[in-house]
Tab-separated table of C-alpha atoms in Angstrom:
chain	number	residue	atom	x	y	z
A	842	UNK	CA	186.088	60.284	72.810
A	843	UNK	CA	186.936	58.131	70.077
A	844	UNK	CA	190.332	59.284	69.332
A	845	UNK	CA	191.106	59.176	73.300
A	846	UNK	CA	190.333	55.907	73.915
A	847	UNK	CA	193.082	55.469	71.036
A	848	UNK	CA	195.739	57.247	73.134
A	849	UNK	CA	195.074	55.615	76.015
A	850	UNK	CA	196.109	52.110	74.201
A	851	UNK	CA	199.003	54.082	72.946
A	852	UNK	CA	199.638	54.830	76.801
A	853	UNK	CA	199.788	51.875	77.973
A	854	UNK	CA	202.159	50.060	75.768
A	855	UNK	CA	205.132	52.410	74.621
A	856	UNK	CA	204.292	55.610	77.141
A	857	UNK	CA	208.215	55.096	77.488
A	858	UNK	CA	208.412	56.411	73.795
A	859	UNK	CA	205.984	59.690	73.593
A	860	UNK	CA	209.078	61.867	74.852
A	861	UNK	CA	207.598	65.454	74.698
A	862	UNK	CA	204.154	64.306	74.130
A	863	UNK	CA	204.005	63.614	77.709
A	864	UNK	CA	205.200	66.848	79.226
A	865	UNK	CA	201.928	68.256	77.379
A	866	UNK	CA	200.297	66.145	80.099
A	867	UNK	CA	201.990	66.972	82.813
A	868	UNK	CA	201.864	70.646	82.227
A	869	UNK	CA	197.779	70.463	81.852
A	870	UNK	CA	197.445	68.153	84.167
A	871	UNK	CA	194.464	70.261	86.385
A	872	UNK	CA	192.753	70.877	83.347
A	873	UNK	CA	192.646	67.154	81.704
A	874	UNK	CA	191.736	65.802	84.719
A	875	UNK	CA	188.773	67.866	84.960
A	876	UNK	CA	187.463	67.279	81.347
A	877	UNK	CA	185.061	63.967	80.968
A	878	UNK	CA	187.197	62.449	78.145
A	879	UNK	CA	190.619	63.400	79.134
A	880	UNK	CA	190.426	62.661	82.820
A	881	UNK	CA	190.516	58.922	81.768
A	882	UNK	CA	193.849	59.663	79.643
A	883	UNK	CA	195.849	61.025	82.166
A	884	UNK	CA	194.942	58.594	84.845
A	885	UNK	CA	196.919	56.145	82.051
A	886	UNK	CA	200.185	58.173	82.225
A	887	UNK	CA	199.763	57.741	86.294
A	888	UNK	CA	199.237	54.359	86.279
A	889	UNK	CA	201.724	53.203	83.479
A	890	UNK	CA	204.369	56.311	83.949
A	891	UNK	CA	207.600	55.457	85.016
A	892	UNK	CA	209.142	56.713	89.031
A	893	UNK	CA	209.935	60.237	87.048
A	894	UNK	CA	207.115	60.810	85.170
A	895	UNK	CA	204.674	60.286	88.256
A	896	UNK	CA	207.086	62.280	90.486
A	897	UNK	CA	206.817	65.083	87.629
A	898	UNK	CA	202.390	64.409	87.637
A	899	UNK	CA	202.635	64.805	91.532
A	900	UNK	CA	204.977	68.456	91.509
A	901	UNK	CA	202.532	69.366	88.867
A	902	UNK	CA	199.417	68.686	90.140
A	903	UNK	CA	200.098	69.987	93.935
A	904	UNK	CA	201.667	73.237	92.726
A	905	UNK	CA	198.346	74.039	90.842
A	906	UNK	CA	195.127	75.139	92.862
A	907	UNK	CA	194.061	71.733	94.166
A	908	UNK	CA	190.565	72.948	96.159
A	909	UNK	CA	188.405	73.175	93.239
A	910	UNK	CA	189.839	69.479	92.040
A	911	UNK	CA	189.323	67.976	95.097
A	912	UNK	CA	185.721	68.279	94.888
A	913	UNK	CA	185.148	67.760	91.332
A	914	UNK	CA	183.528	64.727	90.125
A	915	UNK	CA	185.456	63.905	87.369
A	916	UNK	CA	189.039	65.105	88.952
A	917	UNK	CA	188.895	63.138	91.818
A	918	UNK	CA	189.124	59.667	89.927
A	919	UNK	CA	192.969	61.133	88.360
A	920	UNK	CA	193.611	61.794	92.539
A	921	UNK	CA	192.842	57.772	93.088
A	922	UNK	CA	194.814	56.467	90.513
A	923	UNK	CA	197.492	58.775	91.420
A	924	UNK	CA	197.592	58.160	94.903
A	925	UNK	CA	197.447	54.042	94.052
A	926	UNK	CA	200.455	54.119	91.393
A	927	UNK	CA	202.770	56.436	93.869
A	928	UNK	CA	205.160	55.648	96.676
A	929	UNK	CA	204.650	56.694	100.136
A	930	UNK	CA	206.678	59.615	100.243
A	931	UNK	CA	204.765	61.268	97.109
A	932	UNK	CA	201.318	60.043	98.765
A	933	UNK	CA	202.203	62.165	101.511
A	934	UNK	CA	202.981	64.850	99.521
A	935	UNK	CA	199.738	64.697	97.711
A	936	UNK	CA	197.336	64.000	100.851
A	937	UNK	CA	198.742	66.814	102.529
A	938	UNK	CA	198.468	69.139	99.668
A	939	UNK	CA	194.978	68.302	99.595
A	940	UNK	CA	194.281	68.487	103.399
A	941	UNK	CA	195.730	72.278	103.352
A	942	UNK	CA	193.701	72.968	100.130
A	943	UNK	CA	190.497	71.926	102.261
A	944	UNK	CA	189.802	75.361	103.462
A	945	UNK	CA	185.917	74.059	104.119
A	946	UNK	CA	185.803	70.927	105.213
A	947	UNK	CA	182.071	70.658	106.112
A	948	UNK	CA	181.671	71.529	102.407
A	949	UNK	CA	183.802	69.212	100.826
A	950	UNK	CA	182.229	66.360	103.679
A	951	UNK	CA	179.419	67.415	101.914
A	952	UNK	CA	179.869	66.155	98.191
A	953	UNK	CA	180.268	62.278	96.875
A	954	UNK	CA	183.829	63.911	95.320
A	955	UNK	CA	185.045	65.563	98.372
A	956	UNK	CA	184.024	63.207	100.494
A	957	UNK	CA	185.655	59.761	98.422
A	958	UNK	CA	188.826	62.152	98.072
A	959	UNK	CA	189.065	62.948	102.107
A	960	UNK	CA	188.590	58.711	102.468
A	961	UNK	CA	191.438	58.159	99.815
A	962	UNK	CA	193.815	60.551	101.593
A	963	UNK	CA	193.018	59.303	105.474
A	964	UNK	CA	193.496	55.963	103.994
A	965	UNK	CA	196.602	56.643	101.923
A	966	UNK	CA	198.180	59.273	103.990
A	967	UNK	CA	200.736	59.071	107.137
A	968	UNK	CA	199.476	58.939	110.680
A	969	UNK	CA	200.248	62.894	111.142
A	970	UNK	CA	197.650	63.538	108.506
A	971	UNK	CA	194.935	61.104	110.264
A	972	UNK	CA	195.511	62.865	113.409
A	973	UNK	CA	195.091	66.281	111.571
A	974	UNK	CA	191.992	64.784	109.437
A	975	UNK	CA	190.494	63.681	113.269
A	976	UNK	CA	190.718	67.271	114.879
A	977	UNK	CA	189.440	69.016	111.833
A	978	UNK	CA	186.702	66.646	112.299
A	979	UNK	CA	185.800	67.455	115.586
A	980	UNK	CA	186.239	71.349	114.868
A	981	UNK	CA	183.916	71.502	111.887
A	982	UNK	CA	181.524	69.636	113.842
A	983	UNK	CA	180.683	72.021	116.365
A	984	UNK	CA	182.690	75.385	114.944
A	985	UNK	CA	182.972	77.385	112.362
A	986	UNK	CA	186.630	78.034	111.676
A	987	UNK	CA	188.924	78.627	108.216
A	988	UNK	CA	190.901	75.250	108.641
A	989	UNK	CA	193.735	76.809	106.382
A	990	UNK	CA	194.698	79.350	109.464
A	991	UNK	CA	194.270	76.553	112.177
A	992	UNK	CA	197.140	74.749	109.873
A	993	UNK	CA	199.412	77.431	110.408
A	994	UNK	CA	198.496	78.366	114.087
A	995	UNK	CA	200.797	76.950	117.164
A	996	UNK	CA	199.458	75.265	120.079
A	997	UNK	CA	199.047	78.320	121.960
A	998	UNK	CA	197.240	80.055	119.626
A	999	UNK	CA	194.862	77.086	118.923
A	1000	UNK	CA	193.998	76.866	122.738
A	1001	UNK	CA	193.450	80.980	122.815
A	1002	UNK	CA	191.362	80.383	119.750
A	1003	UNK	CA	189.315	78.371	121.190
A	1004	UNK	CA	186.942	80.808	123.282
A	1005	UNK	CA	186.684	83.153	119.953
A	1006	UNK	CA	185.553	80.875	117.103
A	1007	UNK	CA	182.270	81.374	116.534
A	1008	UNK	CA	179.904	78.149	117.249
A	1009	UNK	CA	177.219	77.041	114.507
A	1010	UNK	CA	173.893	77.380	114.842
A	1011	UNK	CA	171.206	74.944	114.407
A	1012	UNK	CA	170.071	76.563	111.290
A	1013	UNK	CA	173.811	77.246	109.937
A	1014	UNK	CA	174.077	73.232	110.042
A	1015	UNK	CA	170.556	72.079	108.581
A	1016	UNK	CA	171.693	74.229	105.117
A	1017	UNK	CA	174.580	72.111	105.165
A	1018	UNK	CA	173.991	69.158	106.679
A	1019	UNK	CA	170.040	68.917	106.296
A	1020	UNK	CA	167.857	68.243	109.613
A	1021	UNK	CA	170.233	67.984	112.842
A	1022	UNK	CA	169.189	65.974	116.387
A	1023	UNK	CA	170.075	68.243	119.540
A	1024	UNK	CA	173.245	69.819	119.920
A	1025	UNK	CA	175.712	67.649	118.377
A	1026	UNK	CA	176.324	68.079	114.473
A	1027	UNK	CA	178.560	65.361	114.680
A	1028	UNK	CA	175.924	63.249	114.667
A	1029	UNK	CA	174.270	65.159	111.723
A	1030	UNK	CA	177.781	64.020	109.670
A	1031	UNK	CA	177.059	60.548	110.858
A	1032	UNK	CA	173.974	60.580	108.902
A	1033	UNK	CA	174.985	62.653	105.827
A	1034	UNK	CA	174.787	60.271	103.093
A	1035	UNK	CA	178.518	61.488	101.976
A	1036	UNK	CA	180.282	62.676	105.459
A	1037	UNK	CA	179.154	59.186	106.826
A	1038	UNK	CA	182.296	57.654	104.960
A	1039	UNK	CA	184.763	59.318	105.655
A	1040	UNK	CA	183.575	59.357	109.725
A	1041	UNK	CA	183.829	55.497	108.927
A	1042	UNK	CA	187.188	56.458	107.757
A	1043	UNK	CA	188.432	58.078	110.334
A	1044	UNK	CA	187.368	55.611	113.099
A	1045	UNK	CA	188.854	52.660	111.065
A	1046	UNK	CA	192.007	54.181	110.403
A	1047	UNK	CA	192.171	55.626	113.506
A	1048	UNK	CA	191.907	52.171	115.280
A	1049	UNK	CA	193.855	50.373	112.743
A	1050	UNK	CA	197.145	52.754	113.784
A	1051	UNK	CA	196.785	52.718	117.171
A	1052	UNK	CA	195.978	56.394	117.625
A	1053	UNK	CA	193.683	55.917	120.839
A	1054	UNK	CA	193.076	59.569	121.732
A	1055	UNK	CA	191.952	60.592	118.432
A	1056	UNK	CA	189.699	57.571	118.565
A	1057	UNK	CA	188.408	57.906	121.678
A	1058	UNK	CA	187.350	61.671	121.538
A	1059	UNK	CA	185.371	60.943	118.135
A	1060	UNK	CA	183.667	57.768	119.856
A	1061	UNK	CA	182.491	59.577	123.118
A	1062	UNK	CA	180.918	62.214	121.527
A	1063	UNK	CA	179.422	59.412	118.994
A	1064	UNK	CA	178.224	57.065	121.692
A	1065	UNK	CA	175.225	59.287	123.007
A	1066	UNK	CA	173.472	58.993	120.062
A	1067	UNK	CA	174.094	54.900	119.419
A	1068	UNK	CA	169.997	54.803	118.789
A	1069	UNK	CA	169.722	57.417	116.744
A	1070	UNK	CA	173.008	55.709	114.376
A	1071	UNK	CA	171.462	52.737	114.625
A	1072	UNK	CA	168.245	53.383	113.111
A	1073	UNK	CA	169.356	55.706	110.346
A	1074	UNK	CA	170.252	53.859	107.027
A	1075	UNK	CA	173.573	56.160	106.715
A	1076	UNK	CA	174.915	55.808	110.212
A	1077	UNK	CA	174.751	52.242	110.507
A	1078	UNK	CA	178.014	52.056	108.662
A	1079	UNK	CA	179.400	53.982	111.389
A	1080	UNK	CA	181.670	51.354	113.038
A	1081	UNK	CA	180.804	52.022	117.323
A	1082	UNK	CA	182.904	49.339	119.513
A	1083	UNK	CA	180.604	47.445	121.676
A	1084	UNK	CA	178.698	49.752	124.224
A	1085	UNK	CA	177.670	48.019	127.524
A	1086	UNK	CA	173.805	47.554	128.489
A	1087	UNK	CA	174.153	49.836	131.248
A	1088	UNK	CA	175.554	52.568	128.894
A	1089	UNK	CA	172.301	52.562	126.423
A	1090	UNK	CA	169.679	52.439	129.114
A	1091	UNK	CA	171.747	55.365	130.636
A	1092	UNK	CA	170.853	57.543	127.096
A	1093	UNK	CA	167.316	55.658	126.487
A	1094	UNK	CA	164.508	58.035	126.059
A	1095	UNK	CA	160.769	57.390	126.797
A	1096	UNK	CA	160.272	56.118	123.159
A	1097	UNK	CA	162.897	54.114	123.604
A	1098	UNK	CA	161.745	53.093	126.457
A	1099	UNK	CA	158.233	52.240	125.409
A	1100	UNK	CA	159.786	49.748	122.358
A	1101	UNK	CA	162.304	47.855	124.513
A	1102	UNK	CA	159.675	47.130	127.265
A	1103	UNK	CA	156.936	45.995	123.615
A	1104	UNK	CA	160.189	43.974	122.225
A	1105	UNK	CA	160.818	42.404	125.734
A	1106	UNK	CA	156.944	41.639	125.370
A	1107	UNK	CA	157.225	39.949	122.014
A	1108	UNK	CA	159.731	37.897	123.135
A	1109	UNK	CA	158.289	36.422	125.994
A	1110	UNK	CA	155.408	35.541	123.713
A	1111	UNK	CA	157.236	33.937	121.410
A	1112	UNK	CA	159.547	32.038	123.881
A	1113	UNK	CA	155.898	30.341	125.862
A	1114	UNK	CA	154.287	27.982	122.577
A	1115	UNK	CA	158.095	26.812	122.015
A	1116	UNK	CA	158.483	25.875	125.521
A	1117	UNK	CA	154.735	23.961	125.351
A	1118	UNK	CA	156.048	22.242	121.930
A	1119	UNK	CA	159.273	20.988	124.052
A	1120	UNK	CA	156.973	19.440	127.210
């Protein structure tokens, strides 16, 4: 540890004069990354590297077997800088590597790494890979299917697909996601304390590019369930756009109900000794 934090001074001032010293870097790259004390060192070469050198990180790093990085705790923080000290054409390059190495996305959803690394690339990436990010979304929500083979699959085949992926069941979803509300495990991501992000992700960026459909799909099948988001402490980041009156009283249950009507009470109480005060 010592001895590393001496390199990385070293890095930052004459990286431009290591020569060979950094190819050892590139060449491990994976395997720094992953390690406590080095993962810190090579996000230096990423952020002071020169155009080559971070070209030469990026080839390295998305040739290697990216899945198990993705999710690891200490990895994922070499992925940020790297994605932050790139251009756009090798964040591209990088977000979509990591989007096809996301064979399980309900799994990596699952995980503080996975799930800051799936924000970073929505964020980072083009508006193909936002798009992609959306419908993978709505898949693993409500089927079980290897999201590598629906990468390679045309249109056709997705649509024929369709009928023969298998759907989750309840229980299937509570190992992964913990208790689920009704049907809709959408919802159950919603409330995940790590999917919830990168739902608010994919809404945000969504809007923020103008992809409407995408958008749209995710908040009608979100909008149902606008009491049970707002009273959980991990959906309330979800950002909803403004729902109409006549919308929730179209979804409100019987307990909802029963503390609108005690609310509307409470109010009315409260409005009377003002009104007296005024007089």
């Amino acid at each position: 540890p010592r001895r590393s934090i001496v390199v990385r001074t070293f890095l930052e001032t004459y990286i431009s004069e290591m020569g060979t010293h950094i190819d050892c870097f590139i060449a491990n790259v994976k395997e720094i990354a992953e390690h406590a004390v080095g993962s810190p060192v090579v996000q230096r070469v990423a952020e002071f590297g020169t155009d080559d050198i971070k070209k030469r990180l990026v080839a390295a790093f998305t040739k290697k077997d990216i899945e198990a990085a993705c999710i690891h705790p200490v990895a994922t923080y070499f992925f940020q800088q790297l994605l932050e000290s790139c251009d756009e054409a090798d964040r591209n390059t990088i977000c979509a590597a990591v989007i096809s190495a996301t064979k399980n996305l309900r799994e990596a959803m699952s995980t503080a790494a996975g799930s800051r690394v799936l924000q970073k690339a929505v964020s980072y990436g083009s508006d193909e890979i936002v798009t992609k990010v959306a419908r993978l979304l709505e898949r693993a929500a409500d089927m079980e299917v290897d999201t590598k083979d629906y990468h390679d699959m045309t249109e056709e085949e997705k649509k024929s697909a369709d009928g023969k992926i298998k759907r989750l069941s309840k229980s299937e979803r509570r190992d992964a996601f913990g208790p689920v509300l009704g049907d809709d495990a959408l919802l159950a991501f919603s409330k995940h304390p790590h999917a919830c992000f990168l739902v608010e992700s994919i809404l945000k960026e969504t809007k923020r590019r103008g992809l409407e459909l995408q958008r749209k799909r995710l908040m009608n099948a979100l909008k149902p369930h606008v009491f049970e988001l707002a009273v959980s402490p991990w959906a309330g980041r979800i950002v909803l756009e403004p729902v109409s009156y006549t919308h929730l009283r179209a979804h409100e249950t019987p307990e909802h109900l029963v503390c609108r009507l005690l609310l509307e009470k409470k109010k009315k109480k409260n409005k009377r000794p003002q009104s007296n005060k005024e007089n």
